[in-house]
Short mmCIF file of N, CA and C in Angstrom, two decimals:
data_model
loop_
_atom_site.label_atom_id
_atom_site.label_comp_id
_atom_site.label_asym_id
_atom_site.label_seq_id
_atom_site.Cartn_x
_atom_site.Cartn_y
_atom_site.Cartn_z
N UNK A 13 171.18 71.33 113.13
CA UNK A 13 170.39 71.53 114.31
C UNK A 13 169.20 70.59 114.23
N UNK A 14 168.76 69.70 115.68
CA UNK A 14 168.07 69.38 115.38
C UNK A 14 166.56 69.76 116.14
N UNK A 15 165.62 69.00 115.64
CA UNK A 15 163.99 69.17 116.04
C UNK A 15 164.24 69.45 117.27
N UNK A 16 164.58 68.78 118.08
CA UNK A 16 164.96 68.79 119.42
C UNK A 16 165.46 69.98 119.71
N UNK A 17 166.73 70.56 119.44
CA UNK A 17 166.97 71.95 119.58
C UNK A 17 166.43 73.32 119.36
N UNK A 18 165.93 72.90 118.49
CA UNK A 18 164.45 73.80 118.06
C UNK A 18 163.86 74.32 119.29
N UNK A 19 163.01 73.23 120.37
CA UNK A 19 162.23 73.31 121.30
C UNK A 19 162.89 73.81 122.70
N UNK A 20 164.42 73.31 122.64
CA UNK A 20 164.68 73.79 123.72
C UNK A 20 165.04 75.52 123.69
N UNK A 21 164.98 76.24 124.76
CA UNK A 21 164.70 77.42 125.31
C UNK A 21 166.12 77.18 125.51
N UNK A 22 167.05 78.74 126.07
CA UNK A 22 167.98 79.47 126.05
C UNK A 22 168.56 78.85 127.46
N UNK A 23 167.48 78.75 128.60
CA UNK A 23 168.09 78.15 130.10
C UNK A 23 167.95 76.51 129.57
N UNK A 24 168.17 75.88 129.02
CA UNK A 24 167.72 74.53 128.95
C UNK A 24 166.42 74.06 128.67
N UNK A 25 165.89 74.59 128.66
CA UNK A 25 163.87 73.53 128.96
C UNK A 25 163.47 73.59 127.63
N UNK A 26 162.57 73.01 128.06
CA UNK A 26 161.86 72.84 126.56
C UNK A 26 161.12 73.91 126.46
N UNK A 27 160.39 74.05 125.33
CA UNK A 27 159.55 74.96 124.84
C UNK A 27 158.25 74.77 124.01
N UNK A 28 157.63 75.08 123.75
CA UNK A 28 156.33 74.63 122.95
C UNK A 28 155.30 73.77 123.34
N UNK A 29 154.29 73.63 122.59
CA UNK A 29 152.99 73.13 122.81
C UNK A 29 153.31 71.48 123.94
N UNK A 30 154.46 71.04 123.47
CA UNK A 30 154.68 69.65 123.75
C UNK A 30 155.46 69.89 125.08
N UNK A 31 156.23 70.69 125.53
CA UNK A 31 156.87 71.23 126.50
C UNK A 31 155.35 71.27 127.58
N UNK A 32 154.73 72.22 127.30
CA UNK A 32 153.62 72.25 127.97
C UNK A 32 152.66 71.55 128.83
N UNK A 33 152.77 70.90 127.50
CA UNK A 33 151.79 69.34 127.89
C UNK A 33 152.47 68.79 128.75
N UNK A 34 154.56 68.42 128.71
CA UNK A 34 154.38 67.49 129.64
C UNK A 34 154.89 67.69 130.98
N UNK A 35 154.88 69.35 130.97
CA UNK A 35 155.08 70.03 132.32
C UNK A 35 153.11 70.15 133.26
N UNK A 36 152.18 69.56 132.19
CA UNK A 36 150.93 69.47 132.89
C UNK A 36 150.26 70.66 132.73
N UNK A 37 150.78 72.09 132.57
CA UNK A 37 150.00 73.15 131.84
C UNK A 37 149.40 73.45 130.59
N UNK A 38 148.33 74.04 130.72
CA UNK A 38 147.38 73.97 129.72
C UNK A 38 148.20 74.94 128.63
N UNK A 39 148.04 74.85 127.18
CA UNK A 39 148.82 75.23 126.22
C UNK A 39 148.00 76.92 126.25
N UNK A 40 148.60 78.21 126.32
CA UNK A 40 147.61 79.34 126.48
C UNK A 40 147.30 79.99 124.87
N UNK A 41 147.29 80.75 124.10
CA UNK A 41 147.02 81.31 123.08
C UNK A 41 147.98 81.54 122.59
N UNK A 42 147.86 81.60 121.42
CA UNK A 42 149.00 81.92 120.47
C UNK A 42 149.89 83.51 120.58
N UNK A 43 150.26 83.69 120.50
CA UNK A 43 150.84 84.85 120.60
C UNK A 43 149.77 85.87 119.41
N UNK A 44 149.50 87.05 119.83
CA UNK A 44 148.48 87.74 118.28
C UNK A 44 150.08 88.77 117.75
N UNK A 45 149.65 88.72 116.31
CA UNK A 45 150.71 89.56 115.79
C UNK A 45 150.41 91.02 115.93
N UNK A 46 151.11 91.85 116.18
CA UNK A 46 151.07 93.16 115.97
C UNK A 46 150.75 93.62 114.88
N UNK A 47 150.04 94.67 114.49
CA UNK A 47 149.91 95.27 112.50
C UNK A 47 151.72 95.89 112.81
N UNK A 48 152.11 96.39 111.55
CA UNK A 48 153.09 96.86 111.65
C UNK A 48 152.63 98.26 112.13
N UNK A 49 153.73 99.33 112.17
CA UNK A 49 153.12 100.58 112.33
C UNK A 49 153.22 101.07 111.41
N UNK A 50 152.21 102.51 111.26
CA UNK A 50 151.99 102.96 109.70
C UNK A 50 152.90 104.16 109.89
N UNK A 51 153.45 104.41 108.82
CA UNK A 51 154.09 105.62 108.48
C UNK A 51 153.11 106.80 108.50
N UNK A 52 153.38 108.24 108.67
CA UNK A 52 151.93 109.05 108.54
C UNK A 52 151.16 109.45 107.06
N UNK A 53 151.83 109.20 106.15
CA UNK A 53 151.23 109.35 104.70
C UNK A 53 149.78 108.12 105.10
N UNK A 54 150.36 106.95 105.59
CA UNK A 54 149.09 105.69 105.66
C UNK A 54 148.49 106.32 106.55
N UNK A 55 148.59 106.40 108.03
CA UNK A 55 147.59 106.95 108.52
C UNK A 55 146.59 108.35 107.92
N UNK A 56 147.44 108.98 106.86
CA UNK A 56 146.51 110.23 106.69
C UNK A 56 145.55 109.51 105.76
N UNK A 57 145.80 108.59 105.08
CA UNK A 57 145.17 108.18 104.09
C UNK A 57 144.06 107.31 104.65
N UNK A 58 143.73 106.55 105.47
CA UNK A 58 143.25 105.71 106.00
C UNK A 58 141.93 106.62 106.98
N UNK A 59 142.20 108.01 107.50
CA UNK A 59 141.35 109.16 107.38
C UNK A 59 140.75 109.38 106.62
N UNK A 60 140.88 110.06 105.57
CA UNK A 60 140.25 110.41 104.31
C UNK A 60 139.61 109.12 103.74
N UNK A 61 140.10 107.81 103.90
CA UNK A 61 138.47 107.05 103.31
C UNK A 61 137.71 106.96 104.43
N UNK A 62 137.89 107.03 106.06
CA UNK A 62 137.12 106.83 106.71
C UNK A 62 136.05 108.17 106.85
N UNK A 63 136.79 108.84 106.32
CA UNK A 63 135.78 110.45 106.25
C UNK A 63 135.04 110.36 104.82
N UNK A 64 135.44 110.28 103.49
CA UNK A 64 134.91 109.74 103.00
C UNK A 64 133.46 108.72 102.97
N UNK A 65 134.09 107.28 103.37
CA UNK A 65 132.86 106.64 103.64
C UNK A 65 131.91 106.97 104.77
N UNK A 66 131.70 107.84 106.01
CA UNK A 66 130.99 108.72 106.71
C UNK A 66 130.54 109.55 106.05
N UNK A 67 130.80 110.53 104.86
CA UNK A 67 130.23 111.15 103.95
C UNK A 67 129.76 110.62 103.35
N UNK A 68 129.48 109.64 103.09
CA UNK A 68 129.42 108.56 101.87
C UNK A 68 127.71 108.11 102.55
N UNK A 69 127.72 107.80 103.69
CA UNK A 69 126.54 107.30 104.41
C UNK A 69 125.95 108.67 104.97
N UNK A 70 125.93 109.44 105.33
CA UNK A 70 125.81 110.62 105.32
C UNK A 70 124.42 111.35 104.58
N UNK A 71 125.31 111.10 103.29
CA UNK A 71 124.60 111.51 102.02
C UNK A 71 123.59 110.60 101.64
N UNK A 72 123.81 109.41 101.58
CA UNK A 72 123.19 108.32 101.61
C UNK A 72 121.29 108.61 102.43
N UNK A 73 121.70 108.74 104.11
CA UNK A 73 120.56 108.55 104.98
C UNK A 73 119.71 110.10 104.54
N UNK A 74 120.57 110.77 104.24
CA UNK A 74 119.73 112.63 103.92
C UNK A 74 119.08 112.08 102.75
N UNK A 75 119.50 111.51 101.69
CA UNK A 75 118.55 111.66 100.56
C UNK A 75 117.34 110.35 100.83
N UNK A 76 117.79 109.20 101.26
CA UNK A 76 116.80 109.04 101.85
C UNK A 76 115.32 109.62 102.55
N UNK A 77 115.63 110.24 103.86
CA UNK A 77 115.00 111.17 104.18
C UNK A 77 113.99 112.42 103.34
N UNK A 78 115.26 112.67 102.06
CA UNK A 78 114.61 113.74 101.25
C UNK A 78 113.49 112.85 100.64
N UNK A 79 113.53 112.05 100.09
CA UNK A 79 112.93 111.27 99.11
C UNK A 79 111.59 110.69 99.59
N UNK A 80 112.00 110.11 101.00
CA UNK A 80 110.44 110.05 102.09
C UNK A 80 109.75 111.13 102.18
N UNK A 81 110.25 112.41 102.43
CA UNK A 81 109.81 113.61 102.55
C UNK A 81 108.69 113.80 101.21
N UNK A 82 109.38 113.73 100.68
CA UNK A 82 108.52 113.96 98.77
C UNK A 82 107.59 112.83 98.77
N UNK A 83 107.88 111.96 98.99
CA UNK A 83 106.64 110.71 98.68
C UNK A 83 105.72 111.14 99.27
N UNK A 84 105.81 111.11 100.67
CA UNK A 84 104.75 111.25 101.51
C UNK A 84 103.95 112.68 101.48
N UNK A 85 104.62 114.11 101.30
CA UNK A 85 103.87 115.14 101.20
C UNK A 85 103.27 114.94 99.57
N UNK A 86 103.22 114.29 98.31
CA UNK A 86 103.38 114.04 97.07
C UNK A 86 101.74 113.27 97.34
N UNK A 87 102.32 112.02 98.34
CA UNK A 87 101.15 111.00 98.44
C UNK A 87 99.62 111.46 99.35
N UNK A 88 100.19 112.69 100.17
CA UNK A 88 99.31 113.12 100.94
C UNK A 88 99.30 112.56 102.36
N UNK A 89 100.18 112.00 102.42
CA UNK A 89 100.22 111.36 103.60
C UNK A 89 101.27 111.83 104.88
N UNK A 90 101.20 111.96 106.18
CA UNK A 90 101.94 112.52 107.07
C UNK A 90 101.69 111.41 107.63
N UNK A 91 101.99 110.22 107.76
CA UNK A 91 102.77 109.20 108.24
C UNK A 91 101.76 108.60 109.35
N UNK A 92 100.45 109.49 110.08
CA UNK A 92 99.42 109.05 110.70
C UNK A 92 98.63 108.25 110.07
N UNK A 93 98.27 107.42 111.50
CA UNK A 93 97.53 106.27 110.36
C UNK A 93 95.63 107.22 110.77
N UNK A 94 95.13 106.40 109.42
CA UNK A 94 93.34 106.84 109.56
C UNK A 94 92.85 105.48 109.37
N UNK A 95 91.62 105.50 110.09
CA UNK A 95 90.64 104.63 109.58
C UNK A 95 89.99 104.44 108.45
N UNK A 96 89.48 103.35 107.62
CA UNK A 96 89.00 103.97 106.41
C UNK A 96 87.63 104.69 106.26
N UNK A 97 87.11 105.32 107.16
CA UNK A 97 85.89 105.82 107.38
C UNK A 97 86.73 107.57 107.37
N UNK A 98 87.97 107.76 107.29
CA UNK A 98 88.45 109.67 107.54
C UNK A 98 87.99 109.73 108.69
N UNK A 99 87.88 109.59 110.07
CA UNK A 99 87.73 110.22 111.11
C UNK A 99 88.65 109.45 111.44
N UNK A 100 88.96 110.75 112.18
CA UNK A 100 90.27 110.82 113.44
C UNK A 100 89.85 111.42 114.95
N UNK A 101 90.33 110.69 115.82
CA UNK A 101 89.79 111.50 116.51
C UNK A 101 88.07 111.48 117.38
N UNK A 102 88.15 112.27 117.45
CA UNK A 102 86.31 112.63 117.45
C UNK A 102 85.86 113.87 116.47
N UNK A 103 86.78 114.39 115.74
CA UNK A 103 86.07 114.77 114.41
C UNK A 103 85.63 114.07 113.06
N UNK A 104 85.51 114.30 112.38
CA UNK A 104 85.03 114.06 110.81
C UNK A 104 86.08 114.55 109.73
N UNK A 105 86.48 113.97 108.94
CA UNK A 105 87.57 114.69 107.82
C UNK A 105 86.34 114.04 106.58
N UNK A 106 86.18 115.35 105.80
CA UNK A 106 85.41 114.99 104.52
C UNK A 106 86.81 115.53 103.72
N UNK A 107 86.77 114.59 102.50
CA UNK A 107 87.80 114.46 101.27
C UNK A 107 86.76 114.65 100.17
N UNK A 108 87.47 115.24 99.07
CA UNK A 108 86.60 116.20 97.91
C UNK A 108 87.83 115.39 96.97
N UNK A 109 87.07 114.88 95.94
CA UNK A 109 87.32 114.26 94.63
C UNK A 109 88.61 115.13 94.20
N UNK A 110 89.62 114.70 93.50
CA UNK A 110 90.50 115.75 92.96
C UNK A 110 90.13 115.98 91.81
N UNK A 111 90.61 117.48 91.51
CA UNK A 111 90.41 118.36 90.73
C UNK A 111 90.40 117.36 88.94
N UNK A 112 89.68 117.58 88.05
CA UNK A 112 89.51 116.63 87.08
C UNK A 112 90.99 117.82 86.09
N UNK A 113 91.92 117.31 85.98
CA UNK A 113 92.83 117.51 84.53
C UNK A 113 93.23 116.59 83.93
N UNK A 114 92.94 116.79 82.73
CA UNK A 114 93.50 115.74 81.54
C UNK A 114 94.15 116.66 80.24
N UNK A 115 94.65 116.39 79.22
CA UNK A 115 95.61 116.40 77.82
C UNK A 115 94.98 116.28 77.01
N UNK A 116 94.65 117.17 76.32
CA UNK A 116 94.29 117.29 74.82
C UNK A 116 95.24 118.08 73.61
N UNK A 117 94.98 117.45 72.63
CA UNK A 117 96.00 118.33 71.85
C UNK A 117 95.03 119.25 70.57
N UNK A 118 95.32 120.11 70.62
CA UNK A 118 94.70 121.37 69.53
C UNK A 118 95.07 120.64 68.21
N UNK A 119 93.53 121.21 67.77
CA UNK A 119 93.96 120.98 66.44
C UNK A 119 94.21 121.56 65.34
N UNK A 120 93.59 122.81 65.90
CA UNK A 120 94.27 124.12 65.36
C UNK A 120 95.05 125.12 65.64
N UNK A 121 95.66 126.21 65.60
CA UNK A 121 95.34 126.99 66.22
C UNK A 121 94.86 127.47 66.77
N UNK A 122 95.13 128.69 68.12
CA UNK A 122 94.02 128.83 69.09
C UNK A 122 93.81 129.48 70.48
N UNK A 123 93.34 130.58 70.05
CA UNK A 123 93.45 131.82 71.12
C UNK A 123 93.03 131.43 72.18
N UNK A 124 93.74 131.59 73.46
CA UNK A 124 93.21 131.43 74.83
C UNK A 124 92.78 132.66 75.66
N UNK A 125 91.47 133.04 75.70
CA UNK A 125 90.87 134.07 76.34
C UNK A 125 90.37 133.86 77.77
N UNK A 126 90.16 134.97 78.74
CA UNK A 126 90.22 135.48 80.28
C UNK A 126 88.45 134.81 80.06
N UNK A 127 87.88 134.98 79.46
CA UNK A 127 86.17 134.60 78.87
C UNK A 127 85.95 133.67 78.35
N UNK A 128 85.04 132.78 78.47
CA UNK A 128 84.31 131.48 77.04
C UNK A 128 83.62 132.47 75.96
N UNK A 129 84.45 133.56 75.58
CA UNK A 129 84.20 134.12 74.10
C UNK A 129 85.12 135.35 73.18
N UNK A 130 84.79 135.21 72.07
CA UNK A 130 85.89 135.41 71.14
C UNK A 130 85.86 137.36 71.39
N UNK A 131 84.81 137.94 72.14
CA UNK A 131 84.72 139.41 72.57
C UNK A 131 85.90 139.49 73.15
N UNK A 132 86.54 138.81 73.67
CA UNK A 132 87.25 139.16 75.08
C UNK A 132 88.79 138.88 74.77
N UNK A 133 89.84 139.05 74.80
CA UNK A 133 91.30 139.60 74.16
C UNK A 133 91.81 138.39 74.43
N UNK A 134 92.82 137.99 73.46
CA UNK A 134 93.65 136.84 73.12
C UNK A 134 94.95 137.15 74.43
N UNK A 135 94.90 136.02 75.71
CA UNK A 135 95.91 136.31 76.56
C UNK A 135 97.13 135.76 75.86
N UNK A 136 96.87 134.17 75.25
CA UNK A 136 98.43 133.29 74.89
C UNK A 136 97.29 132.96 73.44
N UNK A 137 97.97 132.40 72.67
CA UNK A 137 98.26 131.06 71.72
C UNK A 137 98.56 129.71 71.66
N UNK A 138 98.03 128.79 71.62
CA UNK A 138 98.68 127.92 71.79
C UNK A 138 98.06 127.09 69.85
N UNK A 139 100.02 126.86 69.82
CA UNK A 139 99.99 126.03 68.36
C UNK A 139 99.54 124.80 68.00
N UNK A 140 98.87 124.68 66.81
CA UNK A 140 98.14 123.42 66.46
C UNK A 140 99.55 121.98 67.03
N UNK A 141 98.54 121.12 67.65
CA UNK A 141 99.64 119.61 67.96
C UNK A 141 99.76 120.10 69.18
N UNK A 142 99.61 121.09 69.85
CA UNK A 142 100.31 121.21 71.12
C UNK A 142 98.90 120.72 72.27
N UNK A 143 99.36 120.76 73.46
CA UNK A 143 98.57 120.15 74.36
C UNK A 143 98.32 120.99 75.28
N UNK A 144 96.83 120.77 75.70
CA UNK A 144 96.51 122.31 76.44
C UNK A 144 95.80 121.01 77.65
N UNK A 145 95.96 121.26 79.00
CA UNK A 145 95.22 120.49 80.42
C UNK A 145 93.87 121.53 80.22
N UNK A 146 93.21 120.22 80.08
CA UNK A 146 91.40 120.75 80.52
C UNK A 146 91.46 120.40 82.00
N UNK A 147 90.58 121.49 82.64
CA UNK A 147 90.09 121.55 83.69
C UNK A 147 88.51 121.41 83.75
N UNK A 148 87.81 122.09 82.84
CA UNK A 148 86.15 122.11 83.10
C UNK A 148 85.62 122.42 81.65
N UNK A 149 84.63 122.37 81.62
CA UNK A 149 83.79 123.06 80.31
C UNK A 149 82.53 123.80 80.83
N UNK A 150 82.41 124.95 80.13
CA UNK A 150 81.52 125.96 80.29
C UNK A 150 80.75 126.36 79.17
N UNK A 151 79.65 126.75 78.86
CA UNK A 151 78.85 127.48 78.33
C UNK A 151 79.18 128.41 77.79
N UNK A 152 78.96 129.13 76.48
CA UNK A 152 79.71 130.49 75.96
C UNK A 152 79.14 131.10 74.89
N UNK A 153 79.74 131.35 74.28
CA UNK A 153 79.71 132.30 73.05
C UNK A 153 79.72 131.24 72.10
N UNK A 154 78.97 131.08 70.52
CA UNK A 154 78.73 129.67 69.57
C UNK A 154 79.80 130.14 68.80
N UNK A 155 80.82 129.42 68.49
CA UNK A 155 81.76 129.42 67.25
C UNK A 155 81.70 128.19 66.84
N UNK A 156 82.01 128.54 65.22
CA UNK A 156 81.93 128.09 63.83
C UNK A 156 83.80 127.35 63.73
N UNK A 157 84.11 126.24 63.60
CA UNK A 157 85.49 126.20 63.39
C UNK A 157 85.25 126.13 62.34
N UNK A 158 86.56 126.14 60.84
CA UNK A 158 86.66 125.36 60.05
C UNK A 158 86.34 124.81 59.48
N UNK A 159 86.07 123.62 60.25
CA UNK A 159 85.36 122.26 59.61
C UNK A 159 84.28 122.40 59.08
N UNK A 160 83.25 123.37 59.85
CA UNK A 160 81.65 123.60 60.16
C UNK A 160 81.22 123.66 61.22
N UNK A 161 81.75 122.28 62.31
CA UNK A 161 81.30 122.37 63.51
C UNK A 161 81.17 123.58 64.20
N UNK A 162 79.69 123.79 64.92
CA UNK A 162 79.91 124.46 65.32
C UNK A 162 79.50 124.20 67.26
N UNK A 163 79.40 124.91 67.85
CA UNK A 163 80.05 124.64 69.84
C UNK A 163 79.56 126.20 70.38
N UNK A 164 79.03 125.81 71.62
CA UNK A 164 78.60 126.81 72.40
C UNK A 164 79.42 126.84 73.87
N UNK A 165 80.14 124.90 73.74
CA UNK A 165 81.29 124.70 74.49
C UNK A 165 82.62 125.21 74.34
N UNK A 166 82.77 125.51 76.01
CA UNK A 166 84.04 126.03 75.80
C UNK A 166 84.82 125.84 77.01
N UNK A 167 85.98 125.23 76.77
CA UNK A 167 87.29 124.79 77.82
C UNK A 167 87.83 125.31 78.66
N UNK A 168 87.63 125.09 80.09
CA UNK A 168 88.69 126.00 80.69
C UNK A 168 90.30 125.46 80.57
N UNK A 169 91.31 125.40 80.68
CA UNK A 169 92.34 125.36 80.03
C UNK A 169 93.73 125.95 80.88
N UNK A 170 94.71 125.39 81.24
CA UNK A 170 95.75 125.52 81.73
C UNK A 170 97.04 125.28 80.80
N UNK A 171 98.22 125.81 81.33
CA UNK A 171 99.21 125.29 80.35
C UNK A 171 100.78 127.00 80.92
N UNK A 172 101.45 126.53 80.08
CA UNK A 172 101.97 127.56 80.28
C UNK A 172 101.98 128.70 79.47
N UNK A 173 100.59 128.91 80.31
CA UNK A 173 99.97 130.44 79.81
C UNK A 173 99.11 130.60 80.65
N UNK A 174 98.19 131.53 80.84
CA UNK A 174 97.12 132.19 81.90
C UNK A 174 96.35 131.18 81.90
N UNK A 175 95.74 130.76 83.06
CA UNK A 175 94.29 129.80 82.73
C UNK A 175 93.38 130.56 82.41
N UNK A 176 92.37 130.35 81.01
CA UNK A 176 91.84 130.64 80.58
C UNK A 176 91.07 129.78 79.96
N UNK A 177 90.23 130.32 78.51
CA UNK A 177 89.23 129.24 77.84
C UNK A 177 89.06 129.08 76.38
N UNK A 178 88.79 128.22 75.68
CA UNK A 178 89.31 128.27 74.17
C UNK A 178 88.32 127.50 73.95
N UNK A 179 87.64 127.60 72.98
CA UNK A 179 86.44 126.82 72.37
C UNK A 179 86.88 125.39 71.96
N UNK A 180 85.59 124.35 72.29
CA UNK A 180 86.08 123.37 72.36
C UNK A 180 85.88 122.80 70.82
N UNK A 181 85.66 124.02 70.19
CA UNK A 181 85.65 123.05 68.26
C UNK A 181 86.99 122.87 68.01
N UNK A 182 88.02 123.53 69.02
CA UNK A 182 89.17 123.68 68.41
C UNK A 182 90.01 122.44 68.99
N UNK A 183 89.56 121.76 69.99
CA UNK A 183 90.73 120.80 70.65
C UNK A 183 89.94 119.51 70.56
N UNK A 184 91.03 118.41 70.19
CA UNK A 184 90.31 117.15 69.80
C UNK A 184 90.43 116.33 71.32
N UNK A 185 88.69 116.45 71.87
CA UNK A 185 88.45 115.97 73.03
C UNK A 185 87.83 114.47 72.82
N UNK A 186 87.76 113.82 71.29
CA UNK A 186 86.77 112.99 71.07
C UNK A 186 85.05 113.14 71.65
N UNK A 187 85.04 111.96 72.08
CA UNK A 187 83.82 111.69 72.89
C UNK A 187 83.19 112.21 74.36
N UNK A 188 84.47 112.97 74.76
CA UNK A 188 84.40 113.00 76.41
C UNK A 188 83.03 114.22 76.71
N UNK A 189 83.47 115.05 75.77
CA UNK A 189 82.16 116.23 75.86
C UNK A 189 81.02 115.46 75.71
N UNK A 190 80.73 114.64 75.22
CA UNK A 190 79.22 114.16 74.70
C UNK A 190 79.15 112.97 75.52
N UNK A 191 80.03 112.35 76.37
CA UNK A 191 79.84 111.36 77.70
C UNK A 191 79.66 111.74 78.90
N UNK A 192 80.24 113.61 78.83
CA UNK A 192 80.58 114.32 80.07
C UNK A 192 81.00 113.63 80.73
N UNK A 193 82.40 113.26 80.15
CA UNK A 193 83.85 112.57 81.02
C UNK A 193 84.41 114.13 81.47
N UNK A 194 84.40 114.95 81.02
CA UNK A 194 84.53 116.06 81.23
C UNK A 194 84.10 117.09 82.04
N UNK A 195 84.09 117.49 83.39
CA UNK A 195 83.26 118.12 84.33
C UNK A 195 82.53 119.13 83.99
N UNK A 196 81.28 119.98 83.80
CA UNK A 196 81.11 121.53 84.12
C UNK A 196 82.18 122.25 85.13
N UNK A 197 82.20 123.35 84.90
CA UNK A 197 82.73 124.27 85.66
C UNK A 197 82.08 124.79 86.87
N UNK A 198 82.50 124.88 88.05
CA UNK A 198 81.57 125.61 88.96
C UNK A 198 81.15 127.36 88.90
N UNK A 199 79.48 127.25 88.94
CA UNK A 199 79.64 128.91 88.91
C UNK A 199 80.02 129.45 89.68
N UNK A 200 80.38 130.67 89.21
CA UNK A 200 81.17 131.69 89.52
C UNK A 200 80.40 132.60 90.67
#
């Protein structure tokens, strides 16, 4: 068979791009192939990743969301903008310093009492090495540690145990008591 027969068509004529041309019509698009058709095992399958990857993004945009959620209530922020002066508005927003906590670690043993003094009943313990959050220092009752030192200071104190107060001969604050890096407590 030849090239020639190739092109010709079933009534005689030619056929193809060259047929086209020299009948003066413009050559039109190729023919598009069909996909084959899927059996239903493929189509079920072809579901399940498209449900899948919709779950997939899904999960994706929610934790997103969660994660903005946390930053922003975390950061203090609700997404309004302020001036840097805090007014909004035609009111005034006054902002108060945050609360002073820091980490110290005991150096002894060391009863944590409802009071800044040793009258008043042991709520927790907390073991030498361990780390107790200062909040304030207060005025109290004078204890003698150990060492000699002796302190009229005394810690208010968080942790997981009651907030309460533990003399400060007992927790190694360094320098901060005697720089008052360390706040007073507000009276009561």
């Amino acid at each position: 068979m030849s090239v020639d027969d190739e092109l010709e068509g079933l009534d005689g004529s030619e056929t193809g791009p060259d047929a086209a041309a020299d009948a003066g019509v413009a050559p039109g698009p190729e023919p598009v192939a069909q996909p084959a058709p899927r059996n239903p095992r493929q189509v079920r399958a072809r579901r399940r990743r498209r449900r899948r990857q919709f779950g997939t993004l899904l999960f994706v945009v929610a934790a997103a969301g969660i994660l903005a959620a946390a930053y922003f209530s975390l950061a203090g922020g609700d997404g309004s903008s302020e001036d840097a002066t805090g007014t909004t508005g035609g009111g005034v927003t006054t902002t108060t310093a945050p609360p002073f906590s820091v980490n110290y670690k005991v150096i002894t043993g060391v009863n944590v009492r409802p009071t800044p003094g040793t009258s008043a009943p042991s709520e927790a313990v907390v073991e030498q090495g361990h780390d107790v959050i200062v909040l304030c220092v207060v005025e109290g009752e004078s204890v003698t540690a150990a060492s000699g030192t002796t302190t009229t200071q005394w810690l208010k104190v968080a942790g997981l145990f009651p907030i309460g107060y533990v003399s400060a001969a007992y927790v190694s604050v360094g320098e901060d008591l005697r720089t008052q890096k360390i706040p007073a407590c507000p009276a009561a």
